[in-house]
């Protein structure tokens, strides 16, 4: 073999060697390194590599690793998706604050609850809520490691005004596994404004009832004492006292009856019947019941009832109570010679409207929005003298609403008052429907 040939052979062998190295080492290493890069960059694809004779074990190990990483990534993503879905569907407001009281996470419920126009993320609790009580609760939760329960007030911006709202909140420290000290605090808020308002209404109601009951009782007791102190010997005087006591006793009775009626009605028409009722007959019965008052005040009562008025489905007794209160008020509050008109007509395919008008002094504009509230009276003395309990219009409103209707007043002070009631022909709605429609706080009216 000459030298040229052997040099060629050596070069050929070297080339082959290089090619072999490239195929068995360089290329598999390249594939392995790009697979490792892809994993580190977040790829969830699993890779199976051919490692050649020398790198098979490394390639298999990388392949196994890629599978495990992909699985872990999928699990983490599912978990965070679940957490996010749960948080965003919660009606409670939830936030997570770090040790520096900076908000790191907040759900939609929180933004809705506090009407937050800007994202609270990365802002401090004090900046967003201006509440030292909240700040102290979060600090205490971090320091003590026990959940802190507080109630905070916050002025929530609603359209163009601020409304004071109350929130019940629990701040709980979060200590990651393997750590000793808490790293963050989860705060959960419940809006308890409605409950608070109900509580206030309840307290006012109890105070009002006690006051209303106490007044006639005190008067009766006063007269009893005077009688026992000797006034009983003076028959004429005693008779006068007894008459007054009887009047106040009757007032107490009326008050208790009205309170019971209201309490029944507040269970939202549970006892509402739904029978075909002639409203005309109802009004005639009421006029009969009020005959003594009409006579004694020489009142003029005019009925303008549409002759073709259809019967409606209603609770006849409750409807009687409704018209009794309205016509009785018209007679009570319209001065020396009351003139009262009752008009009833069908106003659409499915509704009738009744109007009870009088020629009295009317109702001041400022009082009009309140007169359907319990115990609201324009002139307390006048109402009491007239035997009123302050509950009549509240009862009217409840009965109307339980029938799916509406009631309102129109009055130009000095020119009488007109009370309107609209009722559907179809009668009382289901309890659930009435509850849904009534956005008001039960018990306020
Ligand atoms: P009351 O038992 O005092 O009559 P109501 O709830 O029936 O209670 O009425 C509330 C208040 O509304 C009354 O105290 C009275 O001041 C006013 N009011 C009701 N009806 C009339 C009316 N027709 N004209 C003037 N004021 C009225």
mmCIF file of N, CA, C and O and ligand atoms in Angstrom, residues 329-330 332-333 358 362-363 371 376-379 383 388-393 419, ligand 1:
data_model
loop_
_atom_site.group_PDB
_atom_site.id
_atom_site.type_symbol
_atom_site.label_atom_id
_atom_site.label_comp_id
_atom_site.label_asym_id
_atom_site.label_seq_id
_atom_site.Cartn_x
_atom_site.Cartn_y
_atom_site.Cartn_z
ATOM 1 N N UNK A 329 -109.679 56.669 57.486
ATOM 2 C CA UNK A 329 -108.724 57.782 57.549
ATOM 3 C C UNK A 329 -109.303 59.033 56.885
ATOM 4 O O UNK A 329 -109.177 60.138 57.406
ATOM 5 N N UNK A 330 -109.917 58.831 55.705
ATOM 6 C CA UNK A 330 -110.468 59.969 54.971
ATOM 7 C C UNK A 330 -111.505 60.688 55.844
ATOM 8 O O UNK A 330 -111.582 61.920 55.865
ATOM 9 N N UNK A 332 -111.619 60.461 59.243
ATOM 10 C CA UNK A 332 -110.974 60.930 60.481
ATOM 11 C C UNK A 332 -110.231 62.242 60.295
ATOM 12 O O UNK A 332 -110.212 63.096 61.157
ATOM 13 N N UNK A 333 -109.541 62.335 59.128
ATOM 14 C CA UNK A 333 -108.611 63.455 58.987
ATOM 15 C C UNK A 333 -109.147 64.605 58.145
ATOM 16 O O UNK A 333 -108.405 65.482 57.760
ATOM 17 N N UNK A 358 -110.447 62.703 49.711
ATOM 18 C CA UNK A 358 -111.170 63.469 50.741
ATOM 19 C C UNK A 358 -110.909 64.957 50.567
ATOM 20 O O UNK A 358 -110.075 65.357 49.739
ATOM 21 N N UNK A 362 -105.072 67.456 53.726
ATOM 22 C CA UNK A 362 -104.023 66.816 52.922
ATOM 23 C C UNK A 362 -102.809 66.447 53.776
ATOM 24 O O UNK A 362 -102.835 66.552 55.008
ATOM 25 N N UNK A 363 -101.740 66.043 53.087
ATOM 26 C CA UNK A 363 -100.551 65.567 53.792
ATOM 27 C C UNK A 363 -99.341 66.358 53.318
ATOM 28 O O UNK A 363 -99.100 66.455 52.103
ATOM 29 N N UNK A 371 -95.630 58.002 55.164
ATOM 30 C CA UNK A 371 -96.876 57.690 55.873
ATOM 31 C C UNK A 371 -97.253 56.207 55.826
ATOM 32 O O UNK A 371 -98.106 55.788 56.591
ATOM 33 N N UNK A 376 -95.844 55.842 61.780
ATOM 34 C CA UNK A 376 -95.594 57.213 61.312
ATOM 35 C C UNK A 376 -96.904 57.978 61.314
ATOM 36 O O UNK A 376 -97.913 57.539 60.759
ATOM 37 N N UNK A 377 -96.898 59.121 61.967
ATOM 38 C CA UNK A 377 -98.091 59.982 61.962
ATOM 39 C C UNK A 377 -97.648 61.391 61.669
ATOM 40 O O UNK A 377 -96.608 61.830 62.143
ATOM 41 N N UNK A 378 -98.477 62.096 60.916
ATOM 42 C CA UNK A 378 -98.138 63.475 60.606
ATOM 43 C C UNK A 378 -98.307 64.312 61.871
ATOM 44 O O UNK A 378 -97.425 65.044 62.271
ATOM 45 N N UNK A 379 -99.463 64.124 62.516
ATOM 46 C CA UNK A 379 -99.654 64.825 63.803
ATOM 47 C C UNK A 379 -100.093 63.795 64.827
ATOM 48 O O UNK A 379 -101.218 63.305 64.787
ATOM 49 N N UNK A 383 -103.848 62.082 65.509
ATOM 50 C CA UNK A 383 -104.089 60.666 65.224
ATOM 51 C C UNK A 383 -104.626 59.972 66.479
ATOM 52 O O UNK A 383 -105.576 59.201 66.432
ATOM 53 N N UNK A 388 -106.384 56.658 66.286
ATOM 54 C CA UNK A 388 -105.488 55.955 65.353
ATOM 55 C C UNK A 388 -104.353 55.243 66.077
ATOM 56 O O UNK A 388 -103.967 55.617 67.187
ATOM 57 N N UNK A 389 -103.838 54.214 65.433
ATOM 58 C CA UNK A 389 -102.718 53.469 66.019
ATOM 59 C C UNK A 389 -101.410 53.757 65.290
ATOM 60 O O UNK A 389 -100.349 53.356 65.742
ATOM 61 N N UNK A 390 -101.498 54.416 64.125
ATOM 62 C CA UNK A 390 -100.287 54.662 63.325
ATOM 63 C C UNK A 390 -99.895 53.442 62.513
ATOM 64 O O UNK A 390 -98.821 53.409 61.913
ATOM 65 N N UNK A 391 -100.787 52.427 62.485
ATOM 66 C CA UNK A 391 -100.436 51.198 61.760
ATOM 67 C C UNK A 391 -101.337 50.958 60.546
ATOM 68 O O UNK A 391 -101.062 50.081 59.729
ATOM 69 N N UNK A 392 -102.408 51.776 60.442
ATOM 70 C CA UNK A 392 -103.417 51.529 59.397
ATOM 71 C C UNK A 392 -102.853 51.483 57.991
ATOM 72 O O UNK A 392 -103.105 50.535 57.236
ATOM 73 N N UNK A 393 -102.060 52.502 57.615
ATOM 74 C CA UNK A 393 -101.564 52.560 56.233
ATOM 75 C C UNK A 393 -100.504 51.486 55.975
ATOM 76 O O UNK A 393 -100.356 51.005 54.848
ATOM 77 N N UNK A 419 -105.812 58.592 47.980
ATOM 78 C CA UNK A 419 -105.053 57.340 48.087
ATOM 79 C C UNK A 419 -105.479 56.431 46.939
ATOM 80 O O UNK A 419 -106.663 56.248 46.684
HETATM 81 P P1 LIG B 1 -103.424 56.281 62.067
HETATM 82 O O1 LIG B 1 -103.858 55.111 62.844
HETATM 83 O O2 LIG B 1 -102.683 57.290 62.862
HETATM 84 O O3 LIG B 1 -104.532 56.880 61.251
HETATM 85 P P2 LIG B 1 -102.324 55.468 59.537
HETATM 86 O O4 LIG B 1 -101.181 54.561 59.272
HETATM 87 O O5 LIG B 1 -103.644 55.069 59.033
HETATM 88 O O6 LIG B 1 -102.309 55.714 61.090
HETATM 89 O O7 LIG B 1 -101.959 56.888 58.942
HETATM 90 C C1 LIG B 1 -100.687 57.418 59.198
HETATM 91 C C2 LIG B 1 -100.773 58.943 59.253
HETATM 92 O O8 LIG B 1 -101.024 59.439 57.923
HETATM 93 C C3 LIG B 1 -101.877 59.450 60.078
HETATM 94 O O9 LIG B 1 -101.506 59.590 61.432
HETATM 95 C C4 LIG B 1 -102.178 60.804 59.468
HETATM 96 O O10 LIG B 1 -101.279 61.751 59.992
HETATM 97 C C5 LIG B 1 -101.821 60.602 57.987
HETATM 98 N N1 LIG B 1 -103.027 60.370 57.143
HETATM 99 C C6 LIG B 1 -103.552 59.189 56.771
HETATM 100 N N2 LIG B 1 -104.619 59.361 55.976
HETATM 101 C C7 LIG B 1 -104.786 60.693 55.862
HETATM 102 C C8 LIG B 1 -105.722 61.519 55.164
HETATM 103 N N3 LIG B 1 -106.709 60.986 54.424
HETATM 104 N N4 LIG B 1 -105.571 62.861 55.268
HETATM 105 C C9 LIG B 1 -104.570 63.412 55.987
HETATM 106 N N5 LIG B 1 -103.658 62.672 56.675
HETATM 107 C C10 LIG B 1 -103.763 61.347 56.607
#
